[in-house]
mmCIF file of C-alpha atoms in Angstrom:
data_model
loop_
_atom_site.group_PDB
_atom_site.id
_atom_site.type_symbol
_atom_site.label_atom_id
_atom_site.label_comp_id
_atom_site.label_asym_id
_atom_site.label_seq_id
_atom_site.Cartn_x
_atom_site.Cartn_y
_atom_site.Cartn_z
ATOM 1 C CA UNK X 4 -59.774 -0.195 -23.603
ATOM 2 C CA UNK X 5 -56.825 -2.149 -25.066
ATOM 3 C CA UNK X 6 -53.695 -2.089 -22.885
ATOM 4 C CA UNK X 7 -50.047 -1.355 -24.435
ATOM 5 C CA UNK X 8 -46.850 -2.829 -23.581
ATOM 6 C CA UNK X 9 -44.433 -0.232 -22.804
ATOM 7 C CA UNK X 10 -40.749 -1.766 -24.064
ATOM 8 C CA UNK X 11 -38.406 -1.245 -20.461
ATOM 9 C CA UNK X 12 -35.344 -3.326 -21.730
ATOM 10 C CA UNK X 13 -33.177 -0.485 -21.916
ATOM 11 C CA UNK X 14 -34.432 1.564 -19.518
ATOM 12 C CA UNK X 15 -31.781 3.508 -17.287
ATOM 13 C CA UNK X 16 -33.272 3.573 -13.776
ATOM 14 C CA UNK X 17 -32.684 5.508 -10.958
ATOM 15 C CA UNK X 18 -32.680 4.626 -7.074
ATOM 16 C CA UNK X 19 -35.178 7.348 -5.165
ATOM 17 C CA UNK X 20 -32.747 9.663 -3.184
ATOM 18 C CA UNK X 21 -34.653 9.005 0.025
ATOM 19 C CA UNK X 22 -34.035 5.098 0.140
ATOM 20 C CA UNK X 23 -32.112 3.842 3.008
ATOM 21 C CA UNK X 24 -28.453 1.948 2.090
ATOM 22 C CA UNK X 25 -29.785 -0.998 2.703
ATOM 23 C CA UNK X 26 -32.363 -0.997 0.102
ATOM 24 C CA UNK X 27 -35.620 -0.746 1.447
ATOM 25 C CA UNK X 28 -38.557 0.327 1.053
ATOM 26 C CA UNK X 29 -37.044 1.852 -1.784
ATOM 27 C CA UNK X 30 -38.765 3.162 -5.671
ATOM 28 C CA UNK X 31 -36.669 3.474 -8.986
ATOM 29 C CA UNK X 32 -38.179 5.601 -11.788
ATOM 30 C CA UNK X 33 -36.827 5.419 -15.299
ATOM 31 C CA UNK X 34 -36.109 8.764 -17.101
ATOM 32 C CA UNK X 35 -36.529 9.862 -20.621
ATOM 33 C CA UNK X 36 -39.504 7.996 -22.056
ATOM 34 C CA UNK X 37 -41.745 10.256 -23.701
ATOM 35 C CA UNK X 38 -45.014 11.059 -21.751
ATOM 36 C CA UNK X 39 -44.930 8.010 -19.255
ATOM 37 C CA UNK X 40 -42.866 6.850 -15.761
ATOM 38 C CA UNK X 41 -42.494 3.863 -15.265
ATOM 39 C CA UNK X 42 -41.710 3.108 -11.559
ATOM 40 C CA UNK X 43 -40.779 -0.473 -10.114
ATOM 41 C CA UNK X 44 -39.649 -2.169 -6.178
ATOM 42 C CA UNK X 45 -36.022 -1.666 -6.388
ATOM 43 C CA UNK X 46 -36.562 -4.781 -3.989
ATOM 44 C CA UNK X 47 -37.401 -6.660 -7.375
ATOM 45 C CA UNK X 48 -35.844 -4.851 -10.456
ATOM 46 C CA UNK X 49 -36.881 -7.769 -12.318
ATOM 47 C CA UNK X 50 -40.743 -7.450 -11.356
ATOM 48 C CA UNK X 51 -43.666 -5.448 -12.622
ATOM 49 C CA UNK X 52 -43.288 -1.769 -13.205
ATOM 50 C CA UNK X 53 -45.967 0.566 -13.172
ATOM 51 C CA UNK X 54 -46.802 3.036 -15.623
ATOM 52 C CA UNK X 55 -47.983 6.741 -15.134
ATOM 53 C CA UNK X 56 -48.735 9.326 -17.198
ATOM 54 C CA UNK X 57 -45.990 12.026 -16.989
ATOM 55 C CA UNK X 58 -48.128 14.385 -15.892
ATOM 56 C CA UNK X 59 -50.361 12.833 -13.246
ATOM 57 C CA UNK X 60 -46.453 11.271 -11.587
ATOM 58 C CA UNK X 61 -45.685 15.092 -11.775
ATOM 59 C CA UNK X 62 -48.839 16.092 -9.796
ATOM 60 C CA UNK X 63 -48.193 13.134 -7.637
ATOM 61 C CA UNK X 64 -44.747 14.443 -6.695
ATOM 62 C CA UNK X 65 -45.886 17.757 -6.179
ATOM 63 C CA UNK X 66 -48.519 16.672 -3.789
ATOM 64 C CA UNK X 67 -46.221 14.666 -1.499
ATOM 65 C CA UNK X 68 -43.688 17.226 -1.176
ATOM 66 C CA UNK X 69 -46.653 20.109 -0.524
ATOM 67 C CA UNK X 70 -47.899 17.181 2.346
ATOM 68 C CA UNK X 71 -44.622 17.822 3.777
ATOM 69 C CA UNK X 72 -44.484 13.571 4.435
ATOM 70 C CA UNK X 73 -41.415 11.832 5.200
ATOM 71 C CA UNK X 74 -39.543 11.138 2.589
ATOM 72 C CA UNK X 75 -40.327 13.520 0.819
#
């Protein structure tokens, strides 16, 4: 299966609401790209980001909150 690069140059990130004010252990998830998250470190917003489905980040989401985890 051939692998796609997903174009993040313009991509407006956002900080999780749970990260600390010193930044970290933090996640940033861009918004608004159809049918994919991308997700990065906010530790190293020039690193790797990883890609999810929009739907399996959703269930994702929806499981951690449900697991009642901190953080969540």
């Amino acid at each position: 299966m051939a692998s796609r690069r997903i174009d993040l140059t313009t991509a407006l990130w956002r900080r999780s609401s749970y990260s600390n004010g010193s930044g970290g252990n933090c996640v940033e998830v861009a918004d608004g790209l159809p049918h994919v998250v991308p997700v990065r470190d906010s530790k190293d917003p020039h690193g790797p980001a990883l890609v999810f489905p929009a739907a399996a980040w959703s269930s994702f989401v929806t499981a951690v909150k449900d697991a009642g985890l901190p953080g969540a």
